[in-house]
mmCIF file of C-alpha atoms in Angstrom:
data_model
loop_
_atom_site.group_PDB
_atom_site.id
_atom_site.type_symbol
_atom_site.label_atom_id
_atom_site.label_comp_id
_atom_site.label_asym_id
_atom_site.label_seq_id
_atom_site.Cartn_x
_atom_site.Cartn_y
_atom_site.Cartn_z
ATOM 1 C CA UNK A 1 5.813 17.185 16.382
ATOM 2 C CA UNK A 2 4.255 14.896 13.829
ATOM 3 C CA UNK A 3 6.002 13.563 10.689
ATOM 4 C CA UNK A 4 3.931 12.219 7.746
ATOM 5 C CA UNK A 5 5.558 10.105 5.069
ATOM 6 C CA UNK A 6 3.985 8.621 2.011
ATOM 7 C CA UNK A 7 5.425 5.194 1.652
ATOM 8 C CA UNK A 8 3.737 3.910 -1.446
ATOM 9 C CA UNK A 9 0.611 4.683 -3.362
ATOM 10 C CA UNK A 10 -2.228 5.228 -0.864
ATOM 11 C CA UNK A 11 -0.216 4.139 2.188
ATOM 12 C CA UNK A 12 1.122 6.670 4.703
ATOM 13 C CA UNK A 13 3.156 6.475 7.897
ATOM 14 C CA UNK A 14 2.545 9.009 10.728
ATOM 15 C CA UNK A 15 5.080 9.283 13.452
ATOM 16 C CA UNK A 16 4.016 11.457 16.339
ATOM 17 C CA UNK A 17 6.725 12.398 18.913
ATOM 18 C CA UNK A 18 6.674 13.302 22.604
ATOM 19 C CA UNK A 19 3.390 13.331 24.467
ATOM 20 C CA UNK A 20 -0.188 12.749 23.333
ATOM 21 C CA UNK A 21 -2.233 14.380 26.035
ATOM 22 C CA UNK A 22 -5.296 15.741 24.307
ATOM 23 C CA UNK A 23 -3.807 19.123 23.459
ATOM 24 C CA UNK A 24 -2.774 20.643 20.078
ATOM 25 C CA UNK A 25 -0.524 17.625 19.310
ATOM 26 C CA UNK A 26 -3.548 15.313 19.480
ATOM 27 C CA UNK A 27 -5.645 17.657 17.393
ATOM 28 C CA UNK A 28 -2.858 17.847 14.777
ATOM 29 C CA UNK A 29 -2.685 14.029 14.656
ATOM 30 C CA UNK A 30 -6.484 13.796 13.953
ATOM 31 C CA UNK A 31 -6.178 16.610 11.266
ATOM 32 C CA UNK A 32 -3.320 14.766 9.510
ATOM 33 C CA UNK A 33 -5.413 11.544 9.430
ATOM 34 C CA UNK A 34 -8.385 13.512 8.100
ATOM 35 C CA UNK A 35 -6.206 15.005 5.309
ATOM 36 C CA UNK A 36 -4.919 11.614 4.334
ATOM 37 C CA UNK A 37 -8.462 10.190 4.379
ATOM 38 C CA UNK A 38 -9.674 13.011 2.081
ATOM 39 C CA UNK A 39 -6.738 12.358 -0.203
ATOM 40 C CA UNK A 40 -7.847 8.740 -0.570
ATOM 41 C CA UNK A 41 -5.237 6.895 1.427
ATOM 42 C CA UNK A 42 -6.235 3.269 2.052
ATOM 43 C CA UNK A 43 -3.886 2.513 4.983
ATOM 44 C CA UNK A 44 -2.374 4.739 7.601
ATOM 45 C CA UNK A 45 0.156 3.386 10.037
ATOM 46 C CA UNK A 46 0.788 5.220 13.281
ATOM 47 C CA UNK A 47 4.389 4.595 14.458
ATOM 48 C CA UNK A 48 4.047 5.289 18.151
ATOM 49 C CA UNK A 49 7.685 4.434 18.988
ATOM 50 C CA UNK A 50 8.502 8.071 19.709
ATOM 51 C CA UNK A 51 5.489 8.725 21.968
ATOM 52 C CA UNK A 52 6.704 8.890 25.508
ATOM 53 C CA UNK A 53 3.405 9.436 27.199
ATOM 54 C CA UNK A 54 -0.268 9.181 26.356
ATOM 55 C CA UNK A 55 -3.458 9.470 28.333
ATOM 56 C CA UNK A 56 -7.044 8.467 27.908
ATOM 57 C CA UNK A 57 -7.776 11.530 25.717
ATOM 58 C CA UNK A 58 -5.128 10.347 23.343
ATOM 59 C CA UNK A 59 -6.777 6.924 23.203
ATOM 60 C CA UNK A 60 -10.011 8.740 22.305
ATOM 61 C CA UNK A 61 -8.182 10.531 19.490
ATOM 62 C CA UNK A 62 -6.981 7.184 18.125
ATOM 63 C CA UNK A 63 -10.523 5.883 18.133
ATOM 64 C CA UNK A 64 -11.620 9.017 16.219
ATOM 65 C CA UNK A 65 -8.839 8.469 13.644
ATOM 66 C CA UNK A 66 -9.757 4.797 13.313
ATOM 67 C CA UNK A 67 -13.455 5.595 12.714
ATOM 68 C CA UNK A 68 -12.653 8.405 10.284
ATOM 69 C CA UNK A 69 -10.668 5.982 8.066
ATOM 70 C CA UNK A 70 -13.035 3.086 8.560
ATOM 71 C CA UNK A 71 -15.996 5.152 7.464
ATOM 72 C CA UNK A 72 -14.437 5.405 4.016
ATOM 73 C CA UNK A 73 -13.067 1.808 3.717
ATOM 74 C CA UNK A 74 -9.590 2.559 4.784
ATOM 75 C CA UNK A 75 -7.679 1.288 7.799
ATOM 76 C CA UNK A 76 -5.625 2.507 10.687
ATOM 77 C CA UNK A 77 -2.889 0.437 12.085
ATOM 78 C CA UNK A 78 -0.795 1.035 15.215
ATOM 79 C CA UNK A 79 2.848 0.035 15.464
ATOM 80 C CA UNK A 80 5.522 0.087 18.209
ATOM 81 C CA UNK A 81 3.198 0.870 21.122
ATOM 82 C CA UNK A 82 4.692 1.907 24.445
ATOM 83 C CA UNK A 83 3.799 -0.047 27.549
ATOM 84 C CA UNK A 84 1.410 2.757 28.592
ATOM 85 C CA UNK A 85 -0.468 2.881 25.259
ATOM 86 C CA UNK A 86 -0.451 -0.945 25.131
ATOM 87 C CA UNK A 87 -2.008 -0.971 28.637
ATOM 88 C CA UNK A 88 -4.783 1.443 27.600
ATOM 89 C CA UNK A 89 -5.500 -0.552 24.463
ATOM 90 C CA UNK A 90 -5.711 -3.749 26.504
ATOM 91 C CA UNK A 91 -7.995 -2.559 29.328
ATOM 92 C CA UNK A 92 -10.360 -0.854 26.896
ATOM 93 C CA UNK A 93 -10.301 -3.928 24.624
ATOM 94 C CA UNK A 94 -9.455 -1.643 21.667
ATOM 95 C CA UNK A 95 -6.574 -3.892 20.698
ATOM 96 C CA UNK A 96 -9.280 -6.270 19.445
ATOM 97 C CA UNK A 97 -10.591 -3.546 17.207
ATOM 98 C CA UNK A 98 -7.672 -1.520 16.054
ATOM 99 C CA UNK A 99 -4.876 -3.699 14.594
ATOM 100 C CA UNK A 100 -1.606 -3.293 16.491
ATOM 101 C CA UNK A 101 1.856 -4.533 15.443
ATOM 102 C CA UNK A 102 5.219 -4.827 17.061
ATOM 103 C CA UNK A 103 6.962 -2.984 14.197
ATOM 104 C CA UNK A 104 6.200 -0.661 11.305
ATOM 105 C CA UNK A 105 7.366 -3.341 8.857
ATOM 106 C CA UNK A 106 4.913 -5.809 10.205
ATOM 107 C CA UNK A 107 2.133 -3.242 10.064
ATOM 108 C CA UNK A 108 2.980 -2.594 6.434
ATOM 109 C CA UNK A 109 3.369 -6.203 5.292
ATOM 110 C CA UNK A 110 0.278 -7.619 6.975
ATOM 111 C CA UNK A 111 -2.693 -8.239 4.622
ATOM 112 C CA UNK A 112 -5.342 -5.657 4.437
ATOM 113 C CA UNK A 113 -8.468 -6.085 6.611
ATOM 114 C CA UNK A 114 -10.487 -3.285 4.873
#
């Protein structure tokens, strides 16, 4: 299940829940990001606090979401990463590319990089 909330003009919060394993849930996540991109959103925050499990395919989906937004001058931010996701982001060095934050509030307050 994925919840999408519009927080303020051109800022959205996506909260996936459960597992991100490369199946329909991952495809849905990418589709939601693409919809927000087409609608002109400038910042999308993924709240990963409810994601219990993720694999390398999910990390690939996060990269796709990041690039989709970046191609149009928007930004993706990740918040509340589980240890497993944090580990993947660290070993792949993606944490140097995709901004990650300890909390959703921090992800929303931090100045724009786009």
